[in-house]
Amino acid sequence: MKRFYKETAVDACDGGFRVLLDGRPMRTPAKAVLVVPTRALAEAIAGEWAGVPEKEEIKTGLLPLTRLAATGLDRVPGQREQVIDDTAKYAGSDLLCYRASDPSSLVERQMTTWQPLLDWAAERYGARLTVVENMSFVQQPAEALVALRAAVAAHGDMALSSLYNLTHIAGSLIVALAVAERRLTAEEAFAAAQLDDLYQVERWGDDPIAVERRTGVRNDIAAGARFLELLEDTRLRTRGEA
């Protein structure tokens, strides 16, 4: 559909802040009023809609914060355990655990970029993951998987929406958690997730399809990181929340 509103605004309401289009509250695809926990996030979402040119089609791809918020409202509450499982399962085959055996320059780059993140996860969550070479599948320690699932489950519904997206895009739960904990910036997360591809580009050059794909990955990671930042201190579930 084309832009049908003239003005966007934000106002406080029960449970947080809502976005208004010509004075009317925005709704999610499931018809719930889109209410987010912080004014900063609501204003950023309103900014996405304000940025749609007049009489132009509204493209959901240009509304990433809106999509993440809607998912956090429509999907996560009713399927919370499933979303946690779908996110946490990436720890069993995390990108950072599968290393090249050659060339030595790639081996070194993976070690320099990825190993500190695994070491951080081991210290932060008590989850030491096993590293292997040449894509041979490795069964990760059960206690590490349990600890990382608990780290995922500690996030509230809105944050979980973004954490799932980041994990899926990066192919790494560790990278996603590092973004959520502000251990990595969005650009650092992109570099870690795309390390192998970027290495190949340096050696063999690039092509337009690959550039477009990586641009999409970079934008999605940036949106996920910004979403989590705008949630501020509401990212983690409050003590005693069901």
XYZ file of C-alpha atoms in Angstrom:
242
model
C 0.000 0.000 0.000
C 1.001 3.601 -0.485
C 1.635 6.125 2.261
C -1.787 7.087 3.582
C -0.869 9.398 6.469
C 0.626 12.856 6.788
C 2.091 12.952 10.287
C 3.716 10.584 12.743
C 3.945 11.049 16.497
C 4.651 9.207 19.740
C 2.733 9.246 22.998
C 2.887 7.481 26.349
C 0.340 4.787 27.147
C -0.150 1.866 29.507
C 2.836 -0.428 29.085
C 5.111 2.010 27.289
C 4.887 4.188 24.203
C 2.904 3.910 20.998
C 3.375 5.309 17.511
C 0.614 7.418 15.999
C -0.138 7.907 12.320
C -2.317 10.993 11.929
C -3.274 10.597 15.580
C -4.279 6.958 15.330
C -2.236 4.213 17.008
C -0.257 1.983 14.699
C -1.207 -1.687 14.759
C 0.745 -4.870 14.135
C -0.185 -7.430 11.444
C -2.144 -9.274 14.190
C -4.058 -6.020 14.869
C -2.511 -5.338 18.269
C -1.617 -1.751 19.111
C 2.141 -1.412 18.612
C 3.415 -0.505 22.081
C 7.135 -0.556 22.864
C 8.883 -0.150 26.240
C 10.944 2.970 25.555
C 10.301 6.361 24.005
C 13.573 6.114 22.105
C 12.417 2.985 20.275
C 8.972 4.436 19.588
C 10.527 7.586 18.133
C 12.852 5.532 15.943
C 9.902 3.523 14.615
C 7.967 6.726 13.987
C 11.032 7.983 12.134
C 10.926 4.981 9.818
C 7.338 5.789 8.867
C 8.020 9.504 8.586
C 10.776 8.658 6.116
C 8.398 7.013 3.636
C 8.026 9.465 0.705
C 4.533 10.844 0.138
C 2.395 8.772 -2.240
C 5.117 6.100 -2.383
C 4.587 2.444 -1.566
C 5.360 1.408 1.997
C 8.126 -1.189 1.744
C 8.480 -3.351 4.828
C 12.135 -3.910 4.037
C 12.734 -0.269 4.925
C 10.956 -0.638 8.274
C 13.214 -3.106 10.139
C 12.578 -1.711 13.625
C 8.837 -1.865 13.035
C 9.076 -5.495 11.924
C 11.132 -6.497 14.960
C 8.720 -4.777 17.328
C 5.697 -6.380 15.664
C 7.303 -9.812 15.926
C 8.049 -9.172 19.590
C 4.360 -8.432 20.138
C 2.628 -10.854 17.774
C 4.783 -13.961 17.734
C 7.073 -14.202 20.726
C 4.613 -14.057 23.677
C 2.536 -16.999 22.445
C 5.531 -19.051 21.291
C 8.200 -17.902 23.700
C 9.677 -21.324 24.502
C 9.796 -22.236 20.816
C 11.541 -18.992 19.918
C 14.053 -19.561 22.720
C 14.694 -23.089 21.451
C 14.991 -21.929 17.837
C 17.551 -19.328 18.897
C 19.521 -21.419 21.388
C 19.883 -24.380 19.015
C 22.435 -22.405 16.991
C 24.901 -22.982 19.829
C 25.067 -26.611 18.730
C 26.526 -25.667 15.366
C 27.823 -22.152 15.938
C 29.746 -20.642 13.017
C 32.654 -19.671 15.276
C 33.365 -23.302 16.159
C 34.070 -24.477 12.598
C 37.511 -23.489 11.394
C 39.584 -23.847 8.251
C 42.791 -25.885 8.302
C 44.336 -23.788 5.508
C 45.413 -21.382 4.128
C 47.321 -20.140 7.134
C 46.171 -16.526 6.631
C 42.520 -17.596 6.955
C 43.291 -19.814 9.937
C 44.971 -16.889 11.663
C 42.123 -14.499 10.873
C 39.523 -16.892 12.235
C 41.561 -17.422 15.384
C 42.111 -13.707 15.916
C 38.479 -12.728 15.319
C 36.478 -15.696 16.553
C 38.415 -17.173 19.450
C 38.154 -14.080 21.692
C 34.373 -14.261 21.304
C 34.300 -17.917 22.340
C 36.571 -17.099 25.281
C 34.226 -14.259 26.248
C 31.202 -16.597 26.117
C 33.025 -19.131 28.290
C 33.751 -16.467 30.894
C 30.437 -14.616 30.649
C 28.086 -17.620 30.593
C 30.227 -20.529 31.727
C 29.781 -22.024 28.251
C 32.975 -23.403 26.711
C 32.297 -24.544 23.148
C 34.475 -27.016 21.249
C 36.289 -25.954 18.060
C 36.933 -28.288 15.097
C 38.448 -28.024 11.624
C 37.110 -28.748 8.153
C 33.387 -28.762 8.979
C 33.476 -32.074 10.868
C 30.418 -32.004 13.112
C 31.121 -31.792 16.825
C 28.707 -32.454 19.678
C 28.953 -29.513 22.007
C 29.092 -30.033 25.791
C 25.603 -30.344 27.259
C 26.376 -27.959 30.112
C 27.468 -25.274 27.636
C 24.236 -25.630 25.650
C 22.162 -25.376 28.824
C 24.032 -22.246 29.909
C 23.583 -20.568 26.531
C 19.889 -21.415 26.428
C 19.545 -19.728 29.810
C 21.317 -16.663 28.398
C 18.789 -16.522 25.576
C 15.827 -17.037 27.920
C 16.973 -14.107 30.073
C 15.850 -11.697 27.345
C 12.400 -10.164 27.264
C 10.027 -10.700 24.359
C 11.072 -7.621 22.391
C 14.775 -8.319 22.796
C 14.231 -11.978 21.957
C 12.711 -10.946 18.638
C 15.936 -9.181 17.707
C 18.224 -11.818 19.238
C 16.621 -14.538 17.106
C 17.026 -12.449 13.965
C 20.649 -11.648 14.718
C 21.449 -15.291 15.455
C 19.834 -16.484 12.244
C 21.516 -13.830 10.105
C 24.970 -14.312 11.623
C 24.763 -18.090 11.914
C 26.141 -17.625 15.398
C 24.438 -17.355 18.757
C 27.702 -16.126 20.252
C 27.868 -13.203 17.834
C 24.222 -12.329 18.549
C 24.722 -12.447 22.320
C 27.872 -10.339 21.971
C 25.816 -7.686 20.167
C 23.080 -7.859 22.816
C 25.677 -7.452 25.563
C 27.442 -4.680 23.604
C 30.586 -6.761 23.394
C 30.451 -6.196 19.613
C 29.297 -3.262 17.528
C 27.070 -3.961 14.549
C 29.994 -3.535 12.158
C 32.207 -5.844 14.202
C 29.429 -8.422 14.249
C 29.078 -8.166 10.478
C 32.831 -8.642 10.026
C 32.802 -11.706 12.283
C 29.765 -13.268 10.629
C 31.028 -12.622 7.092
C 34.704 -13.344 7.773
C 35.014 -16.227 5.326
C 33.174 -14.425 2.535
C 35.176 -11.248 3.003
C 38.388 -13.266 2.921
C 37.378 -14.821 -0.406
C 36.543 -11.394 -1.803
C 40.053 -10.221 -0.971
C 41.522 -13.159 -2.837
C 39.221 -13.574 -5.828
C 37.207 -10.390 -6.148
C 33.497 -9.720 -5.810
C 30.289 -9.876 -7.826
C 27.081 -7.818 -7.720
C 24.905 -10.618 -6.307
C 27.303 -11.223 -3.431
C 27.553 -7.492 -2.747
C 23.765 -7.208 -2.581
C 23.514 -10.189 -0.247
C 26.184 -8.841 2.101
C 24.546 -5.412 2.089
C 21.342 -7.051 3.262
C 23.210 -8.894 6.010
C 24.958 -5.712 7.132
C 21.680 -3.774 7.230
C 19.868 -6.514 9.151
C 22.633 -6.766 11.740
C 22.720 -2.981 12.101
C 18.944 -2.880 12.613
C 19.060 -5.660 15.207
C 21.848 -3.960 17.125
C 20.062 -0.613 17.059
C 16.798 -2.203 18.181
C 18.495 -3.738 21.216
C 20.230 -0.480 22.043
C 16.967 1.448 21.865
C 15.381 -1.011 24.282
C 17.937 0.204 26.838
C 17.624 -1.592 30.195
C 14.404 -3.400 29.278
C 16.305 -5.980 27.223
C 16.510 -8.462 30.092
C 13.433 -9.910 31.720
C 12.537 -8.439 35.065
C 13.124 -10.640 38.084
C 10.143 -12.835 38.801
C 8.566 -12.399 35.338
C 6.871 -15.567 34.100
